[in-house]
Amino acid sequence: MSKHHEKRGHHEDMEELEKSSGISRREMLKMSAAAGTGLAIGMSGMGALVSLTDVYDHSKAAGDHKVPADIVPFYGRNQAGIATAQQQYICFAAFDVTASKRSDLKALLKTWTKYSADMTKGETVGEKHPNVYMPPDDTGEAFGLSPSNLTITFGFGPTLFKKDGVDRFGIAVKQPDELVPIPHMPRDELQKEISGGDICIQACSDDPIVAMHAVRNLMRVATGSVIMRYMQEGFLSSPNGETPRNLFGFKDGTANKDTQAGVGLNKYVWASDSGGPSWMKGGSYMAVRKIRMFTEVWDRTSLKEQEATFGREKKSGAPLGKAHEFDSISLNKLPAHSHTRLAHSTGIKILRRAYSYSSGLDPRTGYFDTGLFFISFQQSIKMQFIPMLKKLQQSDKLNEYTSHISSAVFACPPGIKKGGYIGQQLFHSL
Amino acid sequence: MSKHHEKRGHHEDMEELEKSSGISRREMLKMSAAAGTGLAIGMSGMGALVSLTDVYDHSKAAGDHKVPADIVPFYGRNQAGIATAQQQYICFAAFDVTASKRSDLKALLKTWTKYSADMTKGETVGEKHPNVYMPPDDTGEAFGLSPSNLTITFGFGPTLFKKDGVDRFGIAVKQPDELVPIPHMPRDELQKEISGGDICIQACSDDPIVAMHAVRNLMRVATGSVIMRYMQEGFLSSPNGETPRNLFGFKDGTANKDTQAGVGLNKYVWASDSGGPSWMKGGSYMAVRKIRMFTEVWDRTSLKEQEATFGREKKSGAPLGKAHEFDSISLNKLPAHSHTRLAHSTGIKILRRAYSYSSGLDPRTGYFDTGLFFISFQQSIKMQFIPMLKKLQQSDKLNEYTSHISSAVFACPPGIKKGGYIGQQLFHSL
């Protein structure tokens, strides 16, 4: 044991370097990037850094202009992971809070804030130099991986404000009108155990291990205060920033061009304080639906029928009768029950942030257990998401090939200032 | 309808370009790469190609030396996906053959060979210009994605040679002695429905959609000849070619240095015809075990105990008492029941090609449904894999934190020459 530790003390690994140089992993990454673009580093004691820090950025070739742009700032006016360009992977989890005191809830949110700030910088959580007789704070599977554009986004479900009629944390009065549960829809086949949740965490990253590591470590540090209700992983591939395709082979999210940036974000996505509660200003409301897609049935359908169902061409994504994906839509030229015609006919705009999922075969049917983990952000669940969903559930041709199996809504608070914590505004004047 | 098709005919999309220029998607990729490195393209009619073909390679920045090296050749002496550097994602499927005639089996293998050759080049399968009144041959979700180093590796299970005592295809005499089912191990908790299989397909890629698309389209074209028995997806992140970590946070696969290249491959992995059947010369035998890992229990274990369990340091991967990952192992310095000591004490070497998996929460326990989809390649299941597994199952300390829930073995035939098909040698002189 002692010999082992004596040896261990001599390692010139990253941890030792972090300690001896006082340079954080993020700073090392920056220096690595600088070195990659040819800048000489002359600081004393830094000679060995570059090759070691390369280890921390496995995804980018040296000279790639993205280095070290694979850190998305955690602090800011809005939470990251909403307007952020969609990363390739999601690990989403919903929790039921078992703590019963408001002070415990606040303590949890403070800890989660600190952990999230560290992980989005690519750092490990907790003690960097673990006591070997204790479990390590960080689970370790992301050691050596780059930050991979990790974002961690928090949301509060209606049951956090009031559950079974009980105002556990004295915050029921703060529940926004915009945050109402989605009523039962005629075609719903919801599974209760993967629906709802008091709090959600959406971790998105360009590496699935980095996203999963985030959720796992946030879960661990919260043991005793929450239990995890469900967790869902998903993926997405977007060739060169093009609209990604869903597992039916169609481009999915074309309409985001109106909501994903600038004026569109302010008009449709970010909550304002005119009408809504001031604690949500700069936040957004998240709708979640797990939509099973029956790919075997779809794959036996003619191309003509597939295109009539979406109201778009499969390959180009153009509205039927038009030439290009982003050509304007002439509603009356599209089949009456096509997905695109129905969604556009409402005039409602939302920001979609959906991921595909695939979980092997469904043991009950032998079919692929596959589909879309739909997420959207909007200013109001009540005024935007629910009316659009109602319209689509009534007559969307796509319903023949899909089934909604989970449902949840969350109020995602505004972003966090350094020194603050997630949801802090909710507790003002309480 | 006619108007729609008239419009469609004018699209200058990739499909049209492929058709009009007679240039395949792979060739376009090559030209795109050449353009990326600054080479001018002067051929007539090629002016618009570069920007369009960029779409087909979403993962690499222009000038990245890997373009277009994200095609792994499908044809060759050995099947790709065995000695190939491990890609980030796997989609693995096992099938039961329902066709009853040898000619049907051969026809299936020929079709699968053609489809695989196309997909590994980044091409779609089947008809490139679908009849709109028919289901498209290609399911379409990988349109626009690069080949992403896709490899497709086939294997034949013992039940293909003889099932329930029946020699369905008249090939029982050809079953290699090296291919024997793994006997029941004392700690096994195998689920029959995710074990075994007549044929397996291992699709690996740096994009999970590309891997999944491959399996989905091979399944589709085989409808009526096979049913899918199970499918398993997995992932892996290997920072800069370093040994990847498993979900216990430890480096996993360090011992591959002896088997993954050159002499090691010939000595331990590729089947020779001395002793074994000549039809397997240049092939390899694959062992598959789905190993559930109890991360919640592990995460409550001290670092000292974790390191004693593996016999290695967590961060560096060095054998306990040594300084570096690849330092030689002094068996008697390692804890008697540590994983590393036991595995090395057998003197047996195999090529590991394992992936992590994560499937949300286990609804029965509320714990993470997570672990290792273990795959290894070797010259003999009987002489290499089974003796090593027996030793580890007896006293590996790691057993306290894991459970083997599936098991399968396959004979992976040698590689394919252009014009040939997978497993062709098996049918010689029959």
PDB file of C-alpha atoms in Angstrom, chain A residues 1 4 7-8 11 13 15 54-55 57-58 61 64 88-89 130 132-136 138-141 143-145 207-209 212 216 220 228-231 233 235-240 242 245-249 295 299-304 306-307 313-316 320-323 358-361 368 370, chain B residues 1 4 7-8 11 13 15 54-55 57-58 61 64 88-89 130 132-136 138-141 143-145 207-209 212 216 220 228-231 233 235-240 242 245-249 295 299-304 306-307 313-316 320-323 358-361 368 370:
ATOM      1  CA  MET A   1       0.000   0.000   0.000  1.00  0.00           C
ATOM      2  CA  HIS A   4       1.930   1.867  -4.186  1.00  0.00           C
ATOM      3  CA  LYS A   7       5.007   5.364  -6.723  1.00  0.00           C
ATOM      4  CA  ARG A   8       1.757   7.089  -7.368  1.00  0.00           C
ATOM      5  CA  HIS A  11       3.286  10.253 -11.759  1.00  0.00           C
ATOM      6  CA  ASP A  13      -0.177  12.736 -15.049  1.00  0.00           C
ATOM      7  CA  GLU A  15      -3.863  15.492 -12.079  1.00  0.00           C
ATOM      8  CA  ASP A  54      -3.841  16.836 -26.355  1.00  0.00           C
ATOM      9  CA  VAL A  55      -5.293  13.888 -24.530  1.00  0.00           C
ATOM     10  CA  ASP A  57      -9.283  17.001 -26.764  1.00  0.00           C
ATOM     11  CA  HIS A  58      -9.726  13.801 -28.683  1.00  0.00           C
ATOM     12  CA  ALA A  61      -7.485  17.750 -35.199  1.00  0.00           C
ATOM     13  CA  ASP A  64      -9.125  22.849 -36.381  1.00  0.00           C
ATOM     14  CA  GLN A  88     -25.098  14.998 -31.270  1.00  0.00           C
ATOM     15  CA  TYR A  89     -26.182  13.264 -28.049  1.00  0.00           C
ATOM     16  CA  PRO A 130      -9.539  11.559  -3.490  1.00  0.00           C
ATOM     17  CA  VAL A 132      -8.395   6.253  -1.362  1.00  0.00           C
ATOM     18  CA  TYR A 133     -10.413   4.891   1.538  1.00  0.00           C
ATOM     19  CA  MET A 134     -13.508   6.699   0.255  1.00  0.00           C
ATOM     20  CA  PRO A 135     -15.455   6.326  -2.970  1.00  0.00           C
ATOM     21  CA  PRO A 136     -14.108   8.852  -5.498  1.00  0.00           C
ATOM     22  CA  ASP A 138     -16.136  11.600  -9.775  1.00  0.00           C
ATOM     23  CA  THR A 139     -17.133   8.302 -11.374  1.00  0.00           C
ATOM     24  CA  GLY A 140     -14.247   8.619 -13.838  1.00  0.00           C
ATOM     25  CA  GLU A 141     -15.582   7.344 -17.154  1.00  0.00           C
ATOM     26  CA  PHE A 143     -11.417  11.160 -17.669  1.00  0.00           C
ATOM     27  CA  GLY A 144      -9.429  12.338 -20.669  1.00  0.00           C
ATOM     28  CA  LEU A 145     -12.419  13.279 -22.824  1.00  0.00           C
ATOM     29  CA  ASP A 207     -19.906  12.633 -26.857  1.00  0.00           C
ATOM     30  CA  PRO A 208     -22.497  10.276 -25.361  1.00  0.00           C
ATOM     31  CA  ILE A 209     -20.210   9.369 -22.459  1.00  0.00           C
ATOM     32  CA  MET A 212     -24.163  10.339 -19.474  1.00  0.00           C
ATOM     33  CA  ARG A 216     -24.760  10.048 -13.448  1.00  0.00           C
ATOM     34  CA  ARG A 220     -24.991  10.578  -7.294  1.00  0.00           C
ATOM     35  CA  MET A 228     -34.427   9.265 -10.615  1.00  0.00           C
ATOM     36  CA  ARG A 229     -37.783   8.692 -12.264  1.00  0.00           C
ATOM     37  CA  TYR A 230     -36.552   7.898 -15.773  1.00  0.00           C
ATOM     38  CA  MET A 231     -33.604   8.470 -18.073  1.00  0.00           C
ATOM     39  CA  GLU A 233     -30.644   8.703 -24.242  1.00  0.00           C
ATOM     40  CA  PHE A 235     -28.716  10.818 -30.829  1.00  0.00           C
ATOM     41  CA  LEU A 236     -28.790  12.973 -33.902  1.00  0.00           C
ATOM     42  CA  SER A 237     -26.554  13.451 -36.908  1.00  0.00           C
ATOM     43  CA  SER A 238     -26.639  16.705 -38.717  1.00  0.00           C
ATOM     44  CA  PRO A 239     -24.448  16.742 -41.818  1.00  0.00           C
ATOM     45  CA  ASN A 240     -22.619  20.082 -41.903  1.00  0.00           C
ATOM     46  CA  GLU A 242     -28.090  20.750 -42.289  1.00  0.00           C
ATOM     47  CA  ARG A 245     -33.163  13.409 -40.443  1.00  0.00           C
ATOM     48  CA  ASN A 246     -35.426  11.334 -38.227  1.00  0.00           C
ATOM     49  CA  LEU A 247     -35.592   7.538 -38.361  1.00  0.00           C
ATOM     50  CA  PHE A 248     -38.281   7.713 -41.050  1.00  0.00           C
ATOM     51  CA  GLY A 249     -35.542   9.227 -43.240  1.00  0.00           C
ATOM     52  CA  THR A 295     -40.267   1.821 -38.653  1.00  0.00           C
ATOM     53  CA  ASP A 299     -40.602   0.898 -44.414  1.00  0.00           C
ATOM     54  CA  ARG A 300     -43.371  -1.029 -46.172  1.00  0.00           C
ATOM     55  CA  THR A 301     -45.041   2.220 -47.283  1.00  0.00           C
ATOM     56  CA  SER A 302     -44.548   3.640 -50.775  1.00  0.00           C
ATOM     57  CA  LEU A 303     -42.415   6.713 -51.260  1.00  0.00           C
ATOM     58  CA  LYS A 304     -45.484   8.566 -52.531  1.00  0.00           C
ATOM     59  CA  GLN A 306     -44.389   8.685 -47.149  1.00  0.00           C
ATOM     60  CA  GLU A 307     -44.049  12.064 -48.850  1.00  0.00           C
ATOM     61  CA  GLU A 313     -40.049  15.405 -50.429  1.00  0.00           C
ATOM     62  CA  LYS A 314     -37.963  12.775 -48.706  1.00  0.00           C
ATOM     63  CA  LYS A 315     -34.554  13.566 -50.125  1.00  0.00           C
ATOM     64  CA  SER A 316     -34.585  17.353 -50.388  1.00  0.00           C
ATOM     65  CA  LEU A 320     -44.401  19.060 -52.013  1.00  0.00           C
ATOM     66  CA  GLY A 321     -44.639  21.073 -55.207  1.00  0.00           C
ATOM     67  CA  LYS A 322     -41.642  23.235 -54.267  1.00  0.00           C
ATOM     68  CA  ALA A 323     -37.986  22.834 -55.132  1.00  0.00           C
ATOM     69  CA  SER A 358     -33.073   3.275 -30.475  1.00  0.00           C
ATOM     70  CA  SER A 359     -33.177   0.566 -27.808  1.00  0.00           C
ATOM     71  CA  GLY A 360     -32.767  -2.727 -29.619  1.00  0.00           C
ATOM     72  CA  LEU A 361     -35.877  -4.847 -30.134  1.00  0.00           C
ATOM     73  CA  PHE A 368     -37.430  -2.141 -33.325  1.00  0.00           C
ATOM     74  CA  THR A 370     -37.150   3.123 -31.833  1.00  0.00           C
TER      75      THR A 370
ATOM     76  CA  MET B   1     -48.449  14.469 -59.056  1.00  0.00           C
ATOM     77  CA  HIS B   4     -44.511  17.481 -58.501  1.00  0.00           C
ATOM     78  CA  LYS B   7     -40.299  20.038 -60.453  1.00  0.00           C
ATOM     79  CA  ARG B   8     -38.408  17.216 -58.925  1.00  0.00           C
ATOM     80  CA  HIS B  11     -33.313  19.453 -58.691  1.00  0.00           C
ATOM     81  CA  ASP B  13     -29.263  17.472 -55.767  1.00  0.00           C
ATOM     82  CA  GLU B  15     -28.865  12.058 -56.683  1.00  0.00           C
ATOM     83  CA  ASP B  54     -19.267  18.737 -48.556  1.00  0.00           C
ATOM     84  CA  VAL B  55     -22.676  17.722 -47.331  1.00  0.00           C
ATOM     85  CA  ASP B  57     -18.766  14.552 -45.055  1.00  0.00           C
ATOM     86  CA  HIS B  58     -20.133  16.272 -42.000  1.00  0.00           C
ATOM     87  CA  ALA B  61     -13.085  19.915 -41.285  1.00  0.00           C
ATOM     88  CA  ASP B  64      -8.295  17.343 -42.046  1.00  0.00           C
ATOM     89  CA  GLN B  88     -17.067   4.858 -31.662  1.00  0.00           C
ATOM     90  CA  TYR B  89     -20.367   3.010 -32.118  1.00  0.00           C
ATOM     91  CA  PRO B 130     -37.077   4.623 -56.602  1.00  0.00           C
ATOM     92  CA  VAL B 132     -42.634   6.354 -55.998  1.00  0.00           C
ATOM     93  CA  TYR B 133     -45.398   3.775 -55.876  1.00  0.00           C
ATOM     94  CA  MET B 134     -43.113   1.323 -54.098  1.00  0.00           C
ATOM     95  CA  PRO B 135     -41.401   1.513 -50.722  1.00  0.00           C
ATOM     96  CA  PRO B 136     -37.908   2.948 -51.232  1.00  0.00           C
ATOM     97  CA  ASP B 138     -33.078   2.494 -48.714  1.00  0.00           C
ATOM     98  CA  THR B 139     -34.691   3.664 -45.479  1.00  0.00           C
ATOM     99  CA  GLY B 140     -33.029   7.050 -45.868  1.00  0.00           C
ATOM    100  CA  GLU B 141     -31.981   8.090 -42.361  1.00  0.00           C
ATOM    101  CA  PHE B 143     -28.752  10.310 -46.476  1.00  0.00           C
ATOM    102  CA  GLY B 144     -26.036  12.951 -46.421  1.00  0.00           C
ATOM    103  CA  LEU B 145     -23.923  11.306 -43.727  1.00  0.00           C
ATOM    104  CA  ASP B 207     -21.772   7.626 -36.356  1.00  0.00           C
ATOM    105  CA  PRO B 208     -24.473   5.648 -34.534  1.00  0.00           C
ATOM    106  CA  ILE B 209     -27.025   6.351 -37.275  1.00  0.00           C
ATOM    107  CA  MET B 212     -27.963   1.391 -37.199  1.00  0.00           C
ATOM    108  CA  ARG B 216     -31.843  -1.972 -40.420  1.00  0.00           C
ATOM    109  CA  ARG B 220     -35.172  -5.404 -44.356  1.00  0.00           C
ATOM    110  CA  MET B 228     -33.924 -10.776 -35.893  1.00  0.00           C
ATOM    111  CA  ARG B 229     -33.284 -12.407 -32.549  1.00  0.00           C
ATOM    112  CA  TYR B 230     -31.801  -9.403 -30.723  1.00  0.00           C
ATOM    113  CA  MET B 231     -30.049  -6.135 -31.393  1.00  0.00           C
ATOM    114  CA  GLU B 233     -26.185  -0.815 -29.499  1.00  0.00           C
ATOM    115  CA  PHE B 235     -20.551   3.233 -27.636  1.00  0.00           C
ATOM    116  CA  LEU B 236     -16.970   3.943 -26.761  1.00  0.00           C
ATOM    117  CA  SER B 237     -14.814   7.040 -26.499  1.00  0.00           C
ATOM    118  CA  SER B 238     -11.124   6.723 -26.930  1.00  0.00           C
ATOM    119  CA  PRO B 239      -9.281   9.982 -26.365  1.00  0.00           C
ATOM    120  CA  ASN B 240      -6.611  10.291 -29.065  1.00  0.00           C
ATOM    121  CA  GLU B 242      -5.701   5.929 -25.834  1.00  0.00           C
ATOM    122  CA  ARG B 245     -12.521   3.561 -20.255  1.00  0.00           C
ATOM    123  CA  ASN B 246     -15.450   1.402 -19.225  1.00  0.00           C
ATOM    124  CA  LEU B 247     -18.376   2.678 -17.157  1.00  0.00           C
ATOM    125  CA  PHE B 248     -16.522   1.826 -13.930  1.00  0.00           C
ATOM    126  CA  GLY B 249     -14.058   4.550 -14.995  1.00  0.00           C
ATOM    127  CA  THR B 295     -22.594   1.130 -11.297  1.00  0.00           C
ATOM    128  CA  ASP B 299     -19.806   4.031  -7.064  1.00  0.00           C
ATOM    129  CA  ARG B 300     -20.183   3.405  -3.324  1.00  0.00           C
ATOM    130  CA  THR B 301     -16.890   1.485  -3.230  1.00  0.00           C
ATOM    131  CA  SER B 302     -13.650   3.096  -2.068  1.00  0.00           C
ATOM    132  CA  LEU B 303     -10.986   3.954  -4.610  1.00  0.00           C
ATOM    133  CA  LYS B 304      -8.653   1.481  -2.869  1.00  0.00           C
ATOM    134  CA  GLN B 306     -11.869  -0.359  -6.915  1.00  0.00           C
ATOM    135  CA  GLU B 307      -8.168  -0.445  -7.751  1.00  0.00           C
ATOM    136  CA  GLU B 313      -4.664   2.320 -10.884  1.00  0.00           C
ATOM    137  CA  LYS B 314      -7.849   4.060 -11.907  1.00  0.00           C
ATOM    138  CA  LYS B 315      -6.463   7.179 -13.495  1.00  0.00           C
ATOM    139  CA  SER B 316      -3.291   5.956 -15.204  1.00  0.00           C
ATOM    140  CA  LEU B 320      -0.695  -1.640  -9.058  1.00  0.00           C
ATOM    141  CA  GLY B 321       2.882  -0.975  -7.963  1.00  0.00           C
ATOM    142  CA  LYS B 322       3.920   0.169 -11.434  1.00  0.00           C
ATOM    143  CA  ALA B 323       4.021   3.654 -12.912  1.00  0.00           C
ATOM    144  CA  SER B 358     -26.626   2.274 -21.447  1.00  0.00           C
ATOM    145  CA  SER B 359     -30.390   1.822 -21.701  1.00  0.00           C
ATOM    146  CA  GLY B 360     -31.893   4.224 -19.182  1.00  0.00           C
ATOM    147  CA  LEU B 361     -33.180   2.768 -15.926  1.00  0.00           C
ATOM    148  CA  PHE B 368     -29.059   2.147 -14.349  1.00  0.00           C
ATOM    149  CA  THR B 370     -25.788  -0.236 -18.047  1.00  0.00           C
TER     150      THR B 370
END
